[in-house]
Each structure stands twice: as structure tokens, then as C-alpha cells.
GROMACS .gro file of C-alpha atoms in nm:
model
  250
    1MET     CA    1   2.768  -2.869  -3.751
    2HIS     CA    2   2.948  -2.463  -3.714
    3ARG     CA    3   2.564  -2.386  -3.857
    4LEU     CA    4   2.393  -2.576  -3.559
    5LEU     CA    5   2.547  -2.461  -3.377
    6ILE     CA    6   2.513  -2.049  -3.490
    7ALA     CA    7   2.170  -2.169  -3.471
    8PHE     CA    8   2.109  -2.339  -3.172
    9PHE     CA    9   2.272  -2.028  -2.986
   10ALA     CA   10   2.039  -1.807  -3.222
   11MET     CA   11   1.741  -1.987  -3.101
   12LEU     CA   12   1.888  -1.926  -2.726
   13LEU     CA   13   1.934  -1.582  -2.766
   14MET     CA   14   1.577  -1.503  -2.892
   15GLN     CA   15   1.420  -1.736  -2.648
   16ALA     CA   16   1.619  -1.494  -2.362
   17SER     CA   17   1.533  -1.140  -2.589
   18ALA     CA   18   1.176  -1.263  -2.561
   19ALA     CA   19   1.194  -1.346  -2.227
   20ALA     CA   20   1.348  -1.019  -2.144
   21ALA     CA   21   1.046  -0.818  -2.335
   22GLN     CA   22   0.842  -1.003  -2.095
   23ALA     CA   23   0.929  -0.960  -1.768
   24GLY     CA   24   0.998  -0.567  -1.911
   25PRO     CA   25   1.283  -0.327  -1.803
   26ALA     CA   26   1.473  -0.348  -1.454
   27LEU     CA   27   1.289  -0.180  -1.156
   28SER     CA   28   1.442   0.102  -1.075
   29PRO     CA   29   1.493   0.148  -0.633
   30GLN     CA   30   1.588   0.485  -0.462
   31SER     CA   31   1.693   0.499  -0.134
   32GLY     CA   32   1.752   0.841   0.098
   33THR     CA   33   1.570   1.095   0.093
   34ILE     CA   34   1.196   1.080  -0.160
   35ALA     CA   35   1.021   1.369  -0.263
   36LEU     CA   36   0.652   1.319  -0.261
   37ALA     CA   37   0.593   1.664  -0.419
   38ALA     CA   38   0.167   1.554  -0.492
   39ALA     CA   39   0.124   1.570  -0.100
   40ASP     CA   40   0.410   1.819  -0.026
   41ALA     CA   41   0.640   1.570   0.190
   42GLU     CA   42   0.946   1.373   0.212
   43LEU     CA   43   1.070   1.034   0.354
   44ALA     CA   44   1.372   1.025   0.484
   45LEU     CA   45   1.393   0.612   0.432
   46GLY     CA   46   1.807   0.605   0.433
   47ASP     CA   47   1.960   0.308   0.387
   48GLU     CA   48   1.644   0.049   0.553
   49PHE     CA   49   1.406   0.099   0.325
   50THR     CA   50   1.373   0.074  -0.054
   51PHE     CA   51   1.089   0.292  -0.277
   52TYR     CA   52   0.945   0.205  -0.635
   53GLY     CA   53   0.828   0.505  -0.805
   54PRO     CA   54   0.446   0.515  -0.984
   55GLU     CA   55   0.591   0.300  -1.273
   56ASP     CA   56   0.766   0.091  -1.108
   57ALA     CA   57   0.492   0.019  -0.844
   58ARG     CA   58   0.281  -0.064  -1.113
   59ARG     CA   59   0.492  -0.311  -1.267
   60ILE     CA   60   0.523  -0.473  -0.918
   61LEU     CA   61   0.124  -0.422  -0.822
   62VAL     CA   62   0.008  -0.587  -1.148
   63GLY     CA   63   0.299  -0.730  -1.362
   64ILE     CA   64   0.435  -0.930  -1.037
   65TRP     CA   65   0.190  -0.935  -0.745
   66ASP     CA   66  -0.098  -1.009  -1.045
   67ASN     CA   67  -0.387  -0.766  -0.856
   68PRO     CA   68  -0.592  -0.568  -1.116
   69PRO     CA   69  -0.498  -0.278  -1.302
   70SER     CA   70  -0.717  -0.058  -1.105
   71GLN     CA   71  -0.525  -0.122  -0.790
   72ALA     CA   72  -0.209   0.109  -0.915
   73ASP     CA   73  -0.439   0.382  -1.021
   74GLY     CA   74  -0.309   0.663  -0.843
   75VAL     CA   75  -0.020   0.513  -0.637
   76LEU     CA   76   0.270   0.685  -0.582
   77GLY     CA   77   0.486   0.466  -0.551
   78ILE     CA   78   0.583   0.164  -0.313
   79ILE     CA   79   0.820   0.112  -0.036
   80MET     CA   80   0.999  -0.222   0.099
   81PRO     CA   81   1.256  -0.325   0.290
   82ALA     CA   82   1.597  -0.283   0.176
   83ASP     CA   83   1.705  -0.626   0.215
   84ALA     CA   84   1.375  -0.769  -0.007
   85SER     CA   85   1.226  -0.808  -0.310
   86PRO     CA   86   0.908  -0.774  -0.496
   87HIS     CA   87   0.958  -1.094  -0.649
   88GLU     CA   88   1.001  -1.289  -0.298
   89ARG     CA   89   0.803  -1.305  -0.007
   90SER     CA   90   0.822  -1.006   0.243
   91TRP     CA   91   0.612  -0.683   0.241
   92GLY     CA   92   0.499  -0.339   0.109
   93ALA     CA   93   0.349  -0.008   0.166
   94ILE     CA   94   0.159   0.098  -0.102
   95LEU     CA   95   0.170   0.515  -0.143
   96THR     CA   96  -0.143   0.734  -0.207
   97TRP     CA   97  -0.255   1.074  -0.158
   98GLU     CA   98  -0.556   1.199  -0.062
   99PRO     CA   99  -0.663   1.574  -0.104
  100ILE     CA  100  -0.955   1.584   0.067
  101GLY     CA  101  -0.857   1.876   0.305
  102TRP     CA  102  -0.755   1.877   0.645
  103VAL     CA  103  -0.941   1.601   0.897
  104ALA     CA  104  -1.036   1.685   1.245
  105SER     CA  105  -0.995   1.459   1.501
  106ASP     CA  106  -1.243   1.585   1.798
  107ASP     CA  107  -1.441   1.222   1.688
  108ALA     CA  108  -1.172   0.970   1.697
  109ARG     CA  109  -1.330   0.843   2.002
  110ASN     CA  110  -1.643   0.771   1.827
  111ILE     CA  111  -1.506   0.507   1.568
  112ASP     CA  112  -1.751   0.184   1.562
  113SER     CA  113  -1.516  -0.084   1.516
  114ALA     CA  114  -1.739  -0.348   1.494
  115ALA     CA  115  -2.012  -0.126   1.258
  116LEU     CA  116  -1.745  -0.114   1.017
  117MET     CA  117  -1.593  -0.417   0.999
  118ALA     CA  118  -1.946  -0.535   0.905
  119GLN     CA  119  -1.944  -0.287   0.633
  120MET     CA  120  -1.597  -0.386   0.522
  121GLN     CA  121  -1.689  -0.784   0.483
  122ALA     CA  122  -2.046  -0.646   0.314
  123ASP     CA  123  -1.836  -0.456   0.054
  124ALA     CA  124  -1.587  -0.763   0.034
  125ARG     CA  125  -1.876  -0.970  -0.072
  126ALA     CA  126  -1.993  -0.722  -0.308
  127MET     CA  127  -1.683  -0.681  -0.517
  128ASN     CA  128  -1.626  -1.020  -0.558
  129SER     CA  129  -1.857  -1.123  -0.829
  130ASP     CA  130  -1.601  -0.847  -1.056
  131ARG     CA  131  -1.307  -0.997  -0.903
  132ARG     CA  132  -1.452  -1.340  -1.020
  133GLU     CA  133  -1.554  -1.235  -1.384
  134ALA     CA  134  -1.197  -1.055  -1.431
  135GLY     CA  135  -0.997  -1.403  -1.305
  136TYR     CA  136  -0.894  -1.280  -0.987
  137PRO     CA  137  -0.943  -1.489  -0.672
  138GLN     CA  138  -1.219  -1.394  -0.459
  139VAL     CA  139  -1.140  -1.190  -0.087
  140GLN     CA  140  -1.289  -1.242   0.246
  141ILE     CA  141  -1.241  -1.003   0.543
  142ILE     CA  142  -1.189  -1.172   0.814
  143GLY     CA  143  -1.167  -0.985   1.101
  144TRP     CA  144  -0.923  -0.699   1.279
  145ALA     CA  145  -0.595  -0.746   1.313
  146GLN     CA  146  -0.571  -0.414   1.476
  147GLU     CA  147  -0.880  -0.178   1.578
  148PRO     CA  148  -0.854   0.157   1.454
  149LEU     CA  149  -0.632   0.403   1.668
  150HIS     CA  150  -0.549   0.748   1.615
  151ASP     CA  151  -0.213   0.920   1.813
  152SER     CA  152  -0.262   1.262   1.884
  153VAL     CA  153   0.113   1.359   1.897
  154ALA     CA  154   0.199   1.199   1.547
  155ASP     CA  155  -0.105   1.305   1.375
  156SER     CA  156  -0.199   0.903   1.239
  157VAL     CA  157  -0.417   0.683   1.240
  158SER     CA  158  -0.361   0.281   1.195
  159TRP     CA  159  -0.553  -0.024   1.160
  160ALA     CA  160  -0.489  -0.391   1.023
  161ARG     CA  161  -0.711  -0.641   0.864
  162GLU     CA  162  -0.660  -1.022   0.822
  163LEU     CA  163  -0.768  -1.155   0.489
  164ARG     CA  164  -0.844  -1.432   0.315
  165PHE     CA  165  -0.776  -1.463  -0.099
  166PHE     CA  166  -0.919  -1.805  -0.235
  167ASP     CA  167  -0.620  -1.883  -0.344
  168GLY     CA  168  -0.475  -2.116  -0.128
  169GLY     CA  169  -0.251  -1.907  -0.036
  170PRO     CA  170  -0.147  -1.766   0.366
  171HIS     CA  171  -0.420  -1.509   0.504
  172ALA     CA  172  -0.315  -1.193   0.385
  173LEU     CA  173  -0.245  -0.863   0.632
  174HIS     CA  174  -0.359  -0.509   0.546
  175TYR     CA  175  -0.176  -0.276   0.827
  176ASP     CA  176  -0.348   0.046   0.672
  177LEU     CA  177  -0.135   0.403   0.807
  178ARG     CA  178  -0.289   0.701   0.755
  179LEU     CA  179  -0.075   1.025   0.821
  180LEU     CA  180  -0.282   1.361   0.842
  181GLY     CA  181  -0.181   1.681   0.674
  182ARG     CA  182  -0.262   2.026   0.629
  183ARG     CA  183  -0.434   1.978   0.283
  184GLY     CA  184  -0.485   1.603   0.323
  185VAL     CA  185  -0.378   1.295   0.430
  186LEU     CA  186  -0.098   1.029   0.299
  187SER     CA  187  -0.160   0.693   0.275
  188MET     CA  188   0.018   0.387   0.328
  189ASN     CA  189  -0.146   0.058   0.310
  190VAL     CA  190   0.100  -0.211   0.429
  191VAL     CA  191   0.032  -0.584   0.261
  192GLY     CA  192   0.200  -0.878   0.389
  193GLU     CA  193   0.074  -1.183   0.551
  194MET     CA  194  -0.088  -1.275   0.898
  195ASP     CA  195   0.268  -1.427   1.068
  196GLN     CA  196   0.446  -1.081   1.021
  197LEU     CA  197   0.171  -0.878   1.165
  198GLU     CA  198   0.426  -0.740   1.407
  199GLU     CA  199   0.763  -0.689   1.144
  200ILE     CA  200   0.506  -0.518   0.944
  201ARG     CA  201   0.348  -0.339   1.314
  202THR     CA  202   0.723  -0.230   1.388
  203GLY     CA  203   0.796  -0.126   0.981
  204ALA     CA  204   0.502   0.094   1.002
  205GLN     CA  205   0.560   0.281   1.307
  206ALA     CA  206   0.927   0.335   1.168
  207LEU     CA  207   0.838   0.498   0.846
  208ALA     CA  208   0.540   0.692   0.982
  209ARG     CA  209   0.891   0.883   1.204
  210ARG     CA  210   1.057   0.881   0.824
  211ALA     CA  211   0.791   1.064   0.655
  212SER     CA  212   0.726   1.440   0.688
  213PHE     CA  213   0.519   1.712   0.547
  214ARG     CA  214   0.717   2.007   0.446
  215PRO     CA  215   0.662   2.305   0.682
  216GLY     CA  216   0.332   2.470   0.612
  217ALA     CA  217   0.147   2.127   0.491
  218ARG     CA  218   0.159   1.987   0.833
  219TYR     CA  219  -0.127   1.923   1.010
  220ALA     CA  220  -0.016   2.209   1.214
  221ASP     CA  221  -0.042   2.438   1.037
  222PHE     CA  222  -0.398   2.442   0.949
  223ASP     CA  223  -0.572   2.787   0.893
  224SER     CA  224  -0.897   2.758   0.966
  225GLY     CA  225  -0.970   3.117   0.809
  226ARG     CA  226  -0.828   2.958   0.508
  227ASP     CA  227  -0.782   2.607   0.467
  228GLU     CA  228  -1.079   2.352   0.318
  229ILE     CA  229  -1.136   2.094   0.605
  230ALA     CA  230  -1.276   1.737   0.511
  231SER     CA  231  -1.635   1.657   0.512
  232TYR     CA  232  -1.529   1.416   0.858
  233GLY     CA  233  -1.341   1.317   1.089
  234VAL     CA  234  -1.096   1.100   1.167
  235ALA     CA  235  -1.370   0.770   1.241
  236GLY     CA  236  -1.512   0.880   0.904
  237LEU     CA  237  -1.169   0.847   0.770
  238VAL     CA  238  -1.104   0.480   0.844
  239ALA     CA  239  -1.463   0.414   0.712
  240SER     CA  240  -1.323   0.579   0.413
  241GLY     CA  241  -1.055   0.351   0.373
  242VAL     CA  242  -1.322   0.043   0.386
  243GLY     CA  243  -1.339  -0.010   0.045
  244VAL     CA  244  -0.983   0.077  -0.038
  245ALA     CA  245  -0.777  -0.188  -0.258
  246VAL     CA  246  -0.744  -0.503  -0.167
  247ALA     CA  247  -0.414  -0.580  -0.325
  248LYS     CA  248  -0.236  -0.905  -0.246
  249ASN     CA  249   0.172  -0.971  -0.288
  250LEU     CA  250   0.381  -1.274  -0.338
   0.00000   0.00000   0.00000
């Protein structure tokens, strides 16, 4: 009997070890002030939000939320509400840095929302065959949840889209926020579900206030005699976001 008990507990230990190995190391959430060296910016998250660095972000996007590995390329991290978990239903802001130069805003009023939506929908249909072959659900972009909006005071651009993943789940929400800097754009792509629109809109606005470029890297620090100017303005910035990742979460 003694030997049977030893064998039984050894089996349990092996199973637990296998499960832990499959889950990987524990995530390392951070709070407070987070430096984003690539963007020459920082996030003053306090205790209200949690930040997961690049390695954790890849584990969350690919291992937990079941997205293609390419969705984690170039991701600086993910921000979530402090009381949320990547393993539970919530929303997360995926951070990337685009060093495209200073983006002019004089074309912000020329955004053709209808044409952009048509292009987004066509791009989604075009990539669905690759998603299907890779074993991921196809996606359909339903329409705008918020048309593109340029905030000249905050130097930001935001828009939101309603998506349907063909996996039987509720319609997804992608709330995109772009913070304009002297040398590029800090992108926050917030993913959640459609019934979270107001919560995510409020959260994204809060994150926009908590993110800041360091002195010398701010949008207003632009020097026309020295700095690189992006090849497109605000309207083109939205258009370039058409093909941005269509990640999903739980």
C-alpha cells in the first residue's frame, strides 16, 4: 500500500509538472510608471492599470488568446485594467511604436470613412484564406463602432470597428488609438467585445491622458528644418491602420 501511495503521488506530481510546463512561467504584471524606450515615452499607469511587457504580451496574444504568432511581432506590451486577468473576459490595449516621422494633421478633415471601411472589409476578406489555412477563424469587419476622430488638443487619432470572428463568439470590438509624437506614432489597439464599447472608450481616453512623450519627443517639438516628415498625414494614418492586426481576446 505504501508503494502504491508513493506511485500515486508521483503520478500527480508529474501531471502537475507537465501542466506547469505547458502553461509556461508566470506572467509578470507591472504597475506605476512604465518607460517605453523605443517610443521615447512613458505611461503613468498608477494602480488602475496593469502592464505586461513584450514577452508576456506574446504569451497572452498567442498562448492565451489564441492569435497567430505574427500578431505579437513588434508589440511593446499590453495594458489591462488592474482588476482584470488575461485569462478572463476583459479588454487589453496592445502597444506598438511606428517610427514613421512627424504626421501632419492638415488633412484630418479629408478622411473618407466610407471608403476606408470598404477597404478594411476587402482586406479582411483577402486575408481570410491564410487564416483558415493556418487554423484560425475567419473574420468579418461589420462596420464602424466609432468613425475616425482627430483630437488636435491631445494630438491623437481614434476610431473603432465592430468585427465578427467565425468561431461562434460575440462580436469583437477594436478601438484604435494613435498618439502622435515628434518622430512617430504610439499605437494602442484595444481589443474587447462590442458590449464593452463605452467602458473601452472611457479606458482608452484615460490611457491617452496617462501616456506622454518625453520633452523633445512631443508632437509640438517638431523641427521642420531637421525632422523627418511622414509620407502621409492623419487621413493616411487611419488608412494605414486598415490592415493592422485583427487580434482577438477571450
